[in-house]
Coordinates of C-alpha atoms and ligand atoms in Angstrom, one line a residue:
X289 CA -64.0 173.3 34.5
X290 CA -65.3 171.2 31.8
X291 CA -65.8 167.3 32.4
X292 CA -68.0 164.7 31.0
X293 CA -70.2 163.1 32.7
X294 CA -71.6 159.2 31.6
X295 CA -74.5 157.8 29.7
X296 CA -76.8 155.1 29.4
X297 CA -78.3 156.7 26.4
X298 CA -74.8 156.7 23.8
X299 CA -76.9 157.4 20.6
X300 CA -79.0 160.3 21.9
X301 CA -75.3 161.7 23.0
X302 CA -74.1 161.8 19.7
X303 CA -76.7 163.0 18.5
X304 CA -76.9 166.3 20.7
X305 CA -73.3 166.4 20.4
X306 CA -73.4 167.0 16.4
X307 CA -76.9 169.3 17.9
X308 CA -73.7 171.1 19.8
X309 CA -71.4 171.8 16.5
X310 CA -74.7 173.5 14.8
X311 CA -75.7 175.5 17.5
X312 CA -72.2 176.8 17.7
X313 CA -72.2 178.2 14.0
X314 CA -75.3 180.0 14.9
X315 CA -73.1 181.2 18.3
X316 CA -69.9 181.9 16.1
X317 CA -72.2 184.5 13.2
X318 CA -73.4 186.3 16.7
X319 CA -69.6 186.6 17.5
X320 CA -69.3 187.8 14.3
X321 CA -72.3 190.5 14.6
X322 CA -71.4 191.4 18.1
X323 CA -67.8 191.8 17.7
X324 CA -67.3 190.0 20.8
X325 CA -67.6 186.6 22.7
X326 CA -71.1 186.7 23.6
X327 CA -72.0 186.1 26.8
X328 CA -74.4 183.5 28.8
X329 CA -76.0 183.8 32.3
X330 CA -77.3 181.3 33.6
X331 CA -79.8 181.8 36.8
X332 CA -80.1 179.0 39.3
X333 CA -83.6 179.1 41.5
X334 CA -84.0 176.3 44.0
X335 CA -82.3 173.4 45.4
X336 CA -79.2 171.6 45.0
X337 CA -80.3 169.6 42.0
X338 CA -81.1 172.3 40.4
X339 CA -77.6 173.7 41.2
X340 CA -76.4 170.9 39.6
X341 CA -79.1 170.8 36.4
X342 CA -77.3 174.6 35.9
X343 CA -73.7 173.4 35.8
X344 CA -74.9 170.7 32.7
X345 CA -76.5 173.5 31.4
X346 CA -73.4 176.1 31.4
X347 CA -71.7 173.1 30.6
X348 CA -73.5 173.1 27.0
X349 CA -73.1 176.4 26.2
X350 CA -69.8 177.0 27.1
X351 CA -69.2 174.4 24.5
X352 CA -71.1 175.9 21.8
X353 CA -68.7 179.5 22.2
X354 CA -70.8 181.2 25.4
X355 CA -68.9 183.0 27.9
X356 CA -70.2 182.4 31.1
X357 CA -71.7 186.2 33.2
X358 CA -72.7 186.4 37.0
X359 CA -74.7 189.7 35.8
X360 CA -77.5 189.4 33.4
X361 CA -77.2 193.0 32.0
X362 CA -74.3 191.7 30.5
X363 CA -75.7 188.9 28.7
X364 CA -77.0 188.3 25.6
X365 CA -78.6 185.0 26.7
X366 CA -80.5 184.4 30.4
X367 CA -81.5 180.9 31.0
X368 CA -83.7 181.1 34.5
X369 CA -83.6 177.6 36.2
X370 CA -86.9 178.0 38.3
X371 CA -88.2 175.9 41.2
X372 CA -91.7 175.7 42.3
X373 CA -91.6 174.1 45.8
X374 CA -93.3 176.8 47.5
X375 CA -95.0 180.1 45.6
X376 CA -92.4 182.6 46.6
X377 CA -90.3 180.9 44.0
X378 CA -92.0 181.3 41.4
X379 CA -93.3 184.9 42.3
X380 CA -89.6 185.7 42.5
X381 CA -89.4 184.7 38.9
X382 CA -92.1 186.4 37.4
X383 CA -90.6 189.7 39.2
X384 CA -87.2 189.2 37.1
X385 CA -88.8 188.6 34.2
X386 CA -90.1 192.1 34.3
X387 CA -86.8 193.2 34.2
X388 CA -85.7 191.2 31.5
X389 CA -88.1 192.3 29.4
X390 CA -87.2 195.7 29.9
X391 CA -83.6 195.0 29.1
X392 CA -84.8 193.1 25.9
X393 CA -86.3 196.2 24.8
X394 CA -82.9 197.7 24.7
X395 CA -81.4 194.7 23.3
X396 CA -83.1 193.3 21.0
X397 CA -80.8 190.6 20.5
X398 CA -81.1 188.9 24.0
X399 CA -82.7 185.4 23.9
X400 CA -84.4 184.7 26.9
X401 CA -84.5 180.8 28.2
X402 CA -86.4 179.6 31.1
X403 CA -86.8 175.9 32.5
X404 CA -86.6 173.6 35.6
X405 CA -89.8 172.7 37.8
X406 CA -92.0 175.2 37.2
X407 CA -92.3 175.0 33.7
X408 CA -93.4 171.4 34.3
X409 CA -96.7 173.0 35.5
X410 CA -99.4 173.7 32.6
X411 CA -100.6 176.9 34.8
X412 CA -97.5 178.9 34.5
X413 CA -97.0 177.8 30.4
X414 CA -100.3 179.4 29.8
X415 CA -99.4 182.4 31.8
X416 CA -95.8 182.6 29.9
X417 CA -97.7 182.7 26.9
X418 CA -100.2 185.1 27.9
X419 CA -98.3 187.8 29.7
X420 CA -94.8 187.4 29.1
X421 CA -94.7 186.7 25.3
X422 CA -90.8 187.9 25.1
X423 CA -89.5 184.7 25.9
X424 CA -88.0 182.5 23.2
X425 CA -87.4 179.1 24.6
X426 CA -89.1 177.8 27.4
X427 CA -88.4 173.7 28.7
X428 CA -88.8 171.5 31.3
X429 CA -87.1 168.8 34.0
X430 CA -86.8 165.8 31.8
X431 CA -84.9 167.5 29.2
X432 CA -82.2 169.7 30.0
X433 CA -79.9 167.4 27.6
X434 CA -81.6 168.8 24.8
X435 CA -80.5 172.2 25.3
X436 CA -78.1 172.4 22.3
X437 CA -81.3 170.9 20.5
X438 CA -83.3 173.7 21.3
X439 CA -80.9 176.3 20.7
X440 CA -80.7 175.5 16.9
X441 CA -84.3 175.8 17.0
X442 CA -84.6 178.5 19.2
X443 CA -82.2 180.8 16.8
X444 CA -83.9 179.5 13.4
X445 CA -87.6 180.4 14.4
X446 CA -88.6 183.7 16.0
X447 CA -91.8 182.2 17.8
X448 CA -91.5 181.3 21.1
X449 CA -90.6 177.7 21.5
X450 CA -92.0 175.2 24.4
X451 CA -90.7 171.9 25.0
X452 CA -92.4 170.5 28.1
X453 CA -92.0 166.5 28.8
X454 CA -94.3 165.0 31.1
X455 CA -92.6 161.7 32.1
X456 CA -89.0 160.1 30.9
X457 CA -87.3 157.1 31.5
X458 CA -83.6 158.5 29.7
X459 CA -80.7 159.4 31.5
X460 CA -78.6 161.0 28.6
X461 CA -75.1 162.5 30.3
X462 CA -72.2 162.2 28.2
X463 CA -72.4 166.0 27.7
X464 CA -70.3 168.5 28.8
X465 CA -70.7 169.7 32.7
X466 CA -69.0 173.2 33.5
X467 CA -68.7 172.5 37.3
X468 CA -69.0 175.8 39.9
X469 CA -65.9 174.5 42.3
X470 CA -62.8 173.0 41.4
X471 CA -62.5 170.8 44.9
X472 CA -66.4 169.8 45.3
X473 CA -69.3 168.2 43.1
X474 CA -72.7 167.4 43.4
X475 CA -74.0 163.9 41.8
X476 CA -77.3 162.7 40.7
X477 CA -77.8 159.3 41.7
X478 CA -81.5 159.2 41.1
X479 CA -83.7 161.4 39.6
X480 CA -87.7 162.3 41.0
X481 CA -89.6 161.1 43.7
X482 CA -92.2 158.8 44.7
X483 CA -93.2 159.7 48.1
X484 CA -96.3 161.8 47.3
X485 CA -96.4 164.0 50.8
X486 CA -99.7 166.0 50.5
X487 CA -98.1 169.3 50.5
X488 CA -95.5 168.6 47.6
X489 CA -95.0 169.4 44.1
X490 CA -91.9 167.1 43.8
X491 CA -93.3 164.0 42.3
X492 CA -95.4 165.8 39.5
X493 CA -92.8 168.1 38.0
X494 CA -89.8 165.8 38.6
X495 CA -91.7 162.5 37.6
X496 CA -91.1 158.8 39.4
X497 CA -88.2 157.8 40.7
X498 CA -85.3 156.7 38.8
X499 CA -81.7 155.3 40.1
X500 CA -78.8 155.4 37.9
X501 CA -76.6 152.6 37.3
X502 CA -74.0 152.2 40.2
X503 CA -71.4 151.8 37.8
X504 CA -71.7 154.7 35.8
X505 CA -72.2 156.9 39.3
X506 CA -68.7 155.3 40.3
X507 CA -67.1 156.3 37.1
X508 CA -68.5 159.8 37.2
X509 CA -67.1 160.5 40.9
X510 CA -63.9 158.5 39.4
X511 CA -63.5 161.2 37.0
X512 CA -64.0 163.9 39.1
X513 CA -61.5 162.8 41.3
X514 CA -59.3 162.6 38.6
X515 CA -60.6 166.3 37.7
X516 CA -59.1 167.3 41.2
X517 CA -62.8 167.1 43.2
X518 CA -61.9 165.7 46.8
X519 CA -65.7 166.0 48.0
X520 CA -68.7 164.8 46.2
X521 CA -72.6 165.3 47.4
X522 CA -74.6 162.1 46.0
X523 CA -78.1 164.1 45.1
X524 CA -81.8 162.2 45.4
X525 CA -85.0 163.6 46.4
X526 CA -84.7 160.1 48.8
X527 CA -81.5 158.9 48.8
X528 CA -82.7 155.9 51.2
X529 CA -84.6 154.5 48.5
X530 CA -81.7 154.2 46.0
X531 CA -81.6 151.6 44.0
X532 CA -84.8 149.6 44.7
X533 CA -85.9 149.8 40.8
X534 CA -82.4 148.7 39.6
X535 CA -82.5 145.3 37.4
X536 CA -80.0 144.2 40.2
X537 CA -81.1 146.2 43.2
X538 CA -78.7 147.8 45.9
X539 CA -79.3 149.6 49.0
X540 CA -78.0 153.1 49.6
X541 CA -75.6 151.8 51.6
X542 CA -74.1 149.1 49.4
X543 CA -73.8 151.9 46.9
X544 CA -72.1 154.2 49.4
X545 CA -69.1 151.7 50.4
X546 CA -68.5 151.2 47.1
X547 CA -68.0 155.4 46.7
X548 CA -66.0 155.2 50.2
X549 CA -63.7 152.8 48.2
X550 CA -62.2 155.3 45.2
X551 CA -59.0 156.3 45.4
X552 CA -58.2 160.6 46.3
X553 CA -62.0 161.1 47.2
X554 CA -61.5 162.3 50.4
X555 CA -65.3 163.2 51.6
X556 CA -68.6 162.0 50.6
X557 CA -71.8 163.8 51.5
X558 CA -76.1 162.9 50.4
X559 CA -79.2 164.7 50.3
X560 CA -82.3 164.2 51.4
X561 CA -83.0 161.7 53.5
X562 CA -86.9 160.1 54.1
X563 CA -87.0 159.4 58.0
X564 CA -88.7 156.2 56.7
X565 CA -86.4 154.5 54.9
X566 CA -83.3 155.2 56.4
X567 CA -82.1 151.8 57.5
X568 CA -79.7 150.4 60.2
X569 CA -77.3 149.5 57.5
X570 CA -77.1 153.0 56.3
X571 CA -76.7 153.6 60.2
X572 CA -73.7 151.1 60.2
X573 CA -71.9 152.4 57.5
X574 CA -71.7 155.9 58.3
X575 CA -69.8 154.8 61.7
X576 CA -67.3 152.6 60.1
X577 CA -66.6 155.2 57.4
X578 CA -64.1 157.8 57.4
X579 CA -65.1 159.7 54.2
X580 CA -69.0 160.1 54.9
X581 CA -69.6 163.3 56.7
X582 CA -70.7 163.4 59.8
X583 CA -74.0 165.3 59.1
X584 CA -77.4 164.0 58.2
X585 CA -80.3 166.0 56.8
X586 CA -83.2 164.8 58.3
X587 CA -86.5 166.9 57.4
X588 CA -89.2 166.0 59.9
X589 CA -91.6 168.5 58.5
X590 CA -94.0 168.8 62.0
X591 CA -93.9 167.3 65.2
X592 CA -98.2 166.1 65.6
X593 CA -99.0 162.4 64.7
X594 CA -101.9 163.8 63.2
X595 CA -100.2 166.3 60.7
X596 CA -97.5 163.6 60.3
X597 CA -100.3 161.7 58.7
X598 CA -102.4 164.1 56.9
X599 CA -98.7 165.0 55.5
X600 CA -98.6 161.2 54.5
X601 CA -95.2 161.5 56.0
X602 CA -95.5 157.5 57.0
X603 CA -93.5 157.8 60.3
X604 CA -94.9 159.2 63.8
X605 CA -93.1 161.3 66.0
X606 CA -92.3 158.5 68.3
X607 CA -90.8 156.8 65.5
X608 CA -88.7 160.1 64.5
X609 CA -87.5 160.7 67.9
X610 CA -86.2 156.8 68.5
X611 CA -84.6 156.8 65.2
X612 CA -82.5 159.9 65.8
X613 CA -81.6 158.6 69.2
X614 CA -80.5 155.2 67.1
X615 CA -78.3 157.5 65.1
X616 CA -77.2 159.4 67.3
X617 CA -76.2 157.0 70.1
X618 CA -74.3 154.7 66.9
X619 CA -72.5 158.0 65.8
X620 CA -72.3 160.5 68.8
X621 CA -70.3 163.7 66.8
X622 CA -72.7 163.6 64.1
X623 CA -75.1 167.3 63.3
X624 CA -78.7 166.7 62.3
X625 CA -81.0 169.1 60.9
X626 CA -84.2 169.4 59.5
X627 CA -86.8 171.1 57.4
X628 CA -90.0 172.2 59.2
X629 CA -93.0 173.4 57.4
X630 CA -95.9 175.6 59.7
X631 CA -98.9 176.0 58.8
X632 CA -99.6 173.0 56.9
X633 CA -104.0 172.5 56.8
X634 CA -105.7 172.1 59.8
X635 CA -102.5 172.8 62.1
X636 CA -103.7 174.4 65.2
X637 CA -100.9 176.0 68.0
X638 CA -101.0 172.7 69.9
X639 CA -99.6 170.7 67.0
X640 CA -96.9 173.0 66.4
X641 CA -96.5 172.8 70.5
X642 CA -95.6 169.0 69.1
X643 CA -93.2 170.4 66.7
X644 CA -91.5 172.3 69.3
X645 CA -91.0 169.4 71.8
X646 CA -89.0 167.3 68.6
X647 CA -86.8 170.5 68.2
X648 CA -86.0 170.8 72.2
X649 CA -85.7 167.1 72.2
X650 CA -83.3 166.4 69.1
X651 CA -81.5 169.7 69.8
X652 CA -81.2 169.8 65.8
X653 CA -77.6 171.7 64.6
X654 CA -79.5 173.8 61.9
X655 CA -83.4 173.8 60.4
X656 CA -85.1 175.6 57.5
X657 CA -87.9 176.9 58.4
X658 CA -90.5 177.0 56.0
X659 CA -94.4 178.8 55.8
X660 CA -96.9 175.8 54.4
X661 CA -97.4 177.3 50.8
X662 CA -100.6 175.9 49.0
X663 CA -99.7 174.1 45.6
X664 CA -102.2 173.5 42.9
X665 CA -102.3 169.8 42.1
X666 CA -101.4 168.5 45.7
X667 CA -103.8 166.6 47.9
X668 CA -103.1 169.4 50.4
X669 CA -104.4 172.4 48.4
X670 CA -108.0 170.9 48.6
X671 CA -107.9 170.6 52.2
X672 CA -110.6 172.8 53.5
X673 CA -108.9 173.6 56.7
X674 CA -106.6 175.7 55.1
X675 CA -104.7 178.3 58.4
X676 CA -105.6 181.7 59.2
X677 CA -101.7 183.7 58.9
X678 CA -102.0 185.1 61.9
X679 CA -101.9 181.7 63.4
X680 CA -99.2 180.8 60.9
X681 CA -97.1 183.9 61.7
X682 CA -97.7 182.5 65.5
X683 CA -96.1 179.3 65.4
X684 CA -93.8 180.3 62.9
X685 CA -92.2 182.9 65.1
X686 CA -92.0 180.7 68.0
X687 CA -90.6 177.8 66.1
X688 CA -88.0 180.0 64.8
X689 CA -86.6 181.5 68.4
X690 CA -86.8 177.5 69.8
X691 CA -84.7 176.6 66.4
X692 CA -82.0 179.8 66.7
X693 CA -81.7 179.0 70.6
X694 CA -81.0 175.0 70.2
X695 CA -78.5 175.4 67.4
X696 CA -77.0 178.0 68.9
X697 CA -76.3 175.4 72.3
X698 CA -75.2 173.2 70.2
X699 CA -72.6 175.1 68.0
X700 CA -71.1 176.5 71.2
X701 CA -70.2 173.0 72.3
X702 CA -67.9 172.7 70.1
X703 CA -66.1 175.9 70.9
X704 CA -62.2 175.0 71.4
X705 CA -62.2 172.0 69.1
X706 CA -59.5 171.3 66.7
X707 CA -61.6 170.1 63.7
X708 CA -60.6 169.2 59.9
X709 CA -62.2 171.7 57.2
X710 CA -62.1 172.0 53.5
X711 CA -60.9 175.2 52.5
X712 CA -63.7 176.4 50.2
X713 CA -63.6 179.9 49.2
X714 CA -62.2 183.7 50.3
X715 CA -64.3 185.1 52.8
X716 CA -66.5 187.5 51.6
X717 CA -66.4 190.1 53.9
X718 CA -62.2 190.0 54.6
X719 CA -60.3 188.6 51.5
X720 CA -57.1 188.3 54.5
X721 CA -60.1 185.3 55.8
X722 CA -60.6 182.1 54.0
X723 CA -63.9 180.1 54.7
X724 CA -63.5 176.5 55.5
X725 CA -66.3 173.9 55.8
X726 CA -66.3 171.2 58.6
X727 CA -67.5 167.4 58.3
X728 CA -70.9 168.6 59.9
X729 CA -71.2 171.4 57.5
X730 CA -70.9 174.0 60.0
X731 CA -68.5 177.1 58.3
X732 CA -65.2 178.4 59.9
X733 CA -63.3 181.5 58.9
X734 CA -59.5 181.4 59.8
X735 CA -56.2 183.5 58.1
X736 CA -54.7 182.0 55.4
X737 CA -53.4 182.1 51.9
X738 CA -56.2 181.8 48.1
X739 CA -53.9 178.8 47.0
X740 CA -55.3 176.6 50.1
X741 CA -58.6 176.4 48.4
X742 CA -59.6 172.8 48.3
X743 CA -57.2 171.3 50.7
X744 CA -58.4 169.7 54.2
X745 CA -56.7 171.3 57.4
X746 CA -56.9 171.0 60.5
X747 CA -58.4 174.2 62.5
X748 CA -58.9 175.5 65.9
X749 CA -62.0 176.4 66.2
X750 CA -61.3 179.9 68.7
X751 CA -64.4 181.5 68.9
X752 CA -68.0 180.3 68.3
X753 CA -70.6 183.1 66.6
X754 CA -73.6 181.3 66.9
X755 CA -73.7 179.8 63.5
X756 CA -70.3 179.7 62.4
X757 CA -66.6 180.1 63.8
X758 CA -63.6 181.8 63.5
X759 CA -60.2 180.5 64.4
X760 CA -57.0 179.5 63.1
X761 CA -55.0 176.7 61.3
X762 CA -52.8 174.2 63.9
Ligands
5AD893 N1 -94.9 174.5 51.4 C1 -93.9 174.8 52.2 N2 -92.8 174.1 52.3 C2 -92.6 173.1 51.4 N3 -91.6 172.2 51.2 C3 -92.0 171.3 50.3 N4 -93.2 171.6 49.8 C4 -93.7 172.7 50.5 C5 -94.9 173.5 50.6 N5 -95.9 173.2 49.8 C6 -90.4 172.2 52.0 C7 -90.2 170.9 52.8 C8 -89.1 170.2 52.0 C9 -88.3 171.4 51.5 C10 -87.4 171.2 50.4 O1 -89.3 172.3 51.2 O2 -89.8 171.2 54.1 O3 -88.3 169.4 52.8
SF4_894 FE1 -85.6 171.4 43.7 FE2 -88.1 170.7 44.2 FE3 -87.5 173.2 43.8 FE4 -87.5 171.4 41.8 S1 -89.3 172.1 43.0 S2 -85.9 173.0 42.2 S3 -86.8 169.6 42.9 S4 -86.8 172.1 45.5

């Protein structure tokens, strides 16, 4: 599925575009040597924009003659897409690596890539280079454009080659986009993050925040619609704040009516909300719309005023609980979940008790769950306090029951519903079962026939399993 995306950057376009016709000589001789297409993987770690940095990526070098493999084994270039948010990531990466290397010893030929947000930190590019010398190109956030760039690089020296930018101000997209599903599509309406909550890595490997232009957002989701897309996902690390460092600034609401207006798009979804800037209008909109889901993620993070603001979350719990009482008495059907992070300096039992009583009280429809993971860099990793994990392990566990319990209530309310769902994929444990999403992004599993995929039906929703249902199309 290859579409192109738009630009505000036209001459750095053509110029990785002619980048695009050399790298593909170099691609075409290893056809030549290989006797064979050869093959790509690429490896997403991470979130959804990351997700979506991979499909720009495989977008690039399917272009350039790569055919795209699920199993690296089978490749003969592995691009890793890493995230850094918490340290299991990036142990998880390190751990693969090994692997790799030990394939690259029996294939000499395999280039090994790896980019994303933990190659913005100078800690892990010294470690590359001091342990894990078998990788060829290494890169960063800012740019993932260059790629084809690299590449010719890449295959015309044998050192390793780093690229790492700290900051950029470009939006380059008029490049190919090789999109996972036909039916759905995430995009980027604004790139990094200003928020600076003490725990988070965000703002230093994804940079400040940048909004794209509305205009070329509406022409991307125009296109995609044309492509055959009926749901889009607008991505932000804080959607709310959209648009506030435009040269004509718009709210993130102005800019969702004018995506509710295109023609064929049938659903429009957004991620991640701030609990501090999400504003009546945004409130107002959702109600009157009929494309906007009806689900809102909503990370609250802890429940104690006084984590809250060590967090420098900028909203208390009473502030939290009105505004989802707000929402939710404006739109009554709508799911809210959360992300929820234990452990966090100086937490004691008590303050998760805190957390607790917003979970009970908000009754949220799904949370992640998430141990406080230290991050070099971030106010938070100096805090002295740092928590025993036995306490951690403690709260954690009781958080999680409280969390499984309450969406568990709440999924079996709707039990007996007939509900519209996107038909997204076979199921993957009974190919006779295809697995439909609903408007509040819980998952249903009903009979019915591979060609559905990407059509909205209606479905009875028979028999609630705690987290998802089964039942049939009416
Ligand atoms: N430790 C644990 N969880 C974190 N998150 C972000 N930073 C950390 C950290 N240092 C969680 C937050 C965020 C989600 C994407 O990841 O809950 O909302
Ligand atoms: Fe996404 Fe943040 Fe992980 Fe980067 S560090 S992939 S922005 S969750």
């Amino acid at each position: 599925m290859t579409q192109y995306t738009s630009t505000n950057d036209e001459r750095e376009s053509a110029l990785q575009r002619e980048y695009m016709q050399k790298a593909a000589g170099y691609v075409s001789d290893l056809r030549e040597n290989l006797g064979r297409s050869p093959r790509c993987c690429v490896v997403t770690f991470g979130c959804q924009m990351n997700a979506r940095d991979s499909e720009k990526l495989l977008g690039i070098l399917t272009q350039i003659g790569y055919v795209s493999t699920d199993k690296e084994e089978e490749a003969d270039f592995v691009i890793y897409n890493t995230c850094t948010v918490r340290d299991n990531a990036n142990q998880r990466v390190y751990g693969r690596l090994g692997f790799l290397n030990n394939l690259k010893s029996k294939k000499p030929h395999l280039k090994i890539a790896l980019c994303g947000c933990m190659m913005q930190e100078q800690s892990v590019i010294e470690k590359i280079k001091k342990s894990y010398r078998f990788v060829d190109l290494i890169f960063g956030t800012h740019n993932i454009f260059k790629l084809a760039q690299l590449l010719v690089t890449m295959f015309e020296n044998q050192e390793m080659i780093i690229d790492i930018w700290q900051e950029t101000d470009q939006i380059v997209e008029e490049l190919p986009v090789s999109r996972k599903y036909p039916y759905k599509s995430g995009v980027n309406i604004m790139f990094g993050c200003n928020n600076f909550c003490s725990y988070c890595i965000v703002p230093y490997v994804r940079g400040r925040e940048r909004s794209r232009d509305p205009k070329e957002i509406i022409r991307e989701i125009e296109r995609l619609v044309a492509d055959g897309v009926v749901e889009v996902m607008l991505l932000g690390q804080n959607v709310n704040s959209y648009g506030m460092n435009l040269d004509v600034p718009m709210s993130f609401a102005q800019l969702l009516q004018e995506v509710e207006q295109i023609d064929g798009l049938k659903r429009i979804r957004f991620m991640t909300s701030h609990p501090k800037d999400l504003s009546d209008e945004l409130i107002e909109v959702m109600k009157k719309s009929d494309k906007i889901c009806r689900h809102l993620h909503l990370p609250l993070q802890a429940g104690s005023d006084r984590i809250l603001s060590a967090m420098n979350r900028r909203y208390t719990k009473a502030q939290y609980l009105s505004l989802v009482d707000k929402i939710k008495s404006a739109i009554p059907d709508i799911a809210i979940t959360t992300d929820i992070i234990v452990g966090f300096p100086g937490e004691t039992l008590q303050d998760v008790e805190e957390t607790i009583d917003v979970v009970r009280r908000v009754q949220f429809d799904n949370a992640f769950t998430f141990i406080y993971s230290k991050r070099t860099g971030t106010p938070a990793a100096a805090m002295e306090n740092q928590v025993s994990d036995a306490v951690v392990r403690e709260g954690f566990d009781k958080l999680l029951k409280t969390v499984q319990d309450t969406a568990r209530e709440r999924a079996a309310l709707l039990q007996g519903q007939t509900m519209e769902a996107l038909v997204e994929e076979v199921n993957e444990q009974d190919s006779s079962l295809m697995t439909g999403r609903l408007s509040n992004n819980m998952l249903v599993h009903f009979p019915a026939d591979q060609s559905m995929i990407g059509q909205l039906v209606d479905v009875s929703l028979d028999v609630c399993h705690g987290f998802y249902y089964t039942g049939h199309i009416v």
